[in-house]
Amino acid sequence: MLKRILRIEPPYLAAIIFVIGVNYPGTLSPYSKGGDFHINYFNLLLHFGYLNSFFNQGWLNPVFWTLAIEFQFYLLMGLIYPLINSKKKYIQVLILISLLISTYLIKASGLIFHFLPYFILGIILFYRKTKQWPAVLCTFAELLIITLMWYTFSRVEFFATIFTWLILLFLKSSKKDLFTWLGKISYSFYLIHVPVGGKIINFSVNFIESSGFRIAVIFFALFTSLFLSYIFYRLIELPAINLSHLIIKKNKSNLNG
């Protein structure tokens, strides 16, 4: 849990500052579509505990809500990891079935339970990759989860999940290919692509009406987001990763010493 906090939190906090910094000058433009810039300090405070959804408060960045779900996932894994990592397959199966049942029994908004099938599919993939489960059992479980997801989530959510799962299932990448590079900056891209790419696209609609040029703007927004994500990764995320490794290594040395 400590490693996760040290790894994820500094870029997240930096992204909050980044979003505020981008939104403020954006509202000064005569082409701004929004209202005057102001900070809701209660809303801002809720971001630090991922609590916005529980108080019906919006997020500074609309993608931040998924971090709240991820944070709950880490808390949940901290509680049930001994069962997930059990050497007895029937315990692993029972805990996954229990998690799956909770998806349909617990309907509270803002909690992780609705999204557990995504994580269960990932856990099964982990079992497959680490050969903890035989291929037949993995395939049966994956088909079951995929079928349930078809009836549970929207088509966009379903196909996005399956596309990602298939990439992780079949892709064998080297240490220096494009996918590895994209994977490295993916968290930074996730944090800033909306305030960067979204601002570029929204600003462009004031001047561009041609569909061809609008497509070009989308690509420009994408590559600009990737470029700035790489800078964000190098300046903020990578130092946070190195710091987390250093602290964890030091703690292990102290325990062993």
PDB file of C-alpha atoms in Angstrom, residues 100-107:
ATOM      1  CA  LEU A 100     -18.544 -11.594  -8.517  1.00  0.00           C
ATOM      2  CA  ILE A 101     -21.707 -12.129  -6.480  1.00  0.00           C
ATOM      3  CA  SER A 102     -21.079  -8.874  -4.605  1.00  0.00           C
ATOM      4  CA  THR A 103     -21.195  -7.054  -7.952  1.00  0.00           C
ATOM      5  CA  TYR A 104     -24.890  -7.825  -8.262  1.00  0.00           C
ATOM      6  CA  LEU A 105     -25.826  -7.649  -4.582  1.00  0.00           C
ATOM      7  CA  ILE A 106     -24.190  -4.348  -3.587  1.00  0.00           C
ATOM      8  CA  LYS A 107     -25.508  -1.455  -5.650  1.00  0.00           C
TER       9      LYS A 107
END
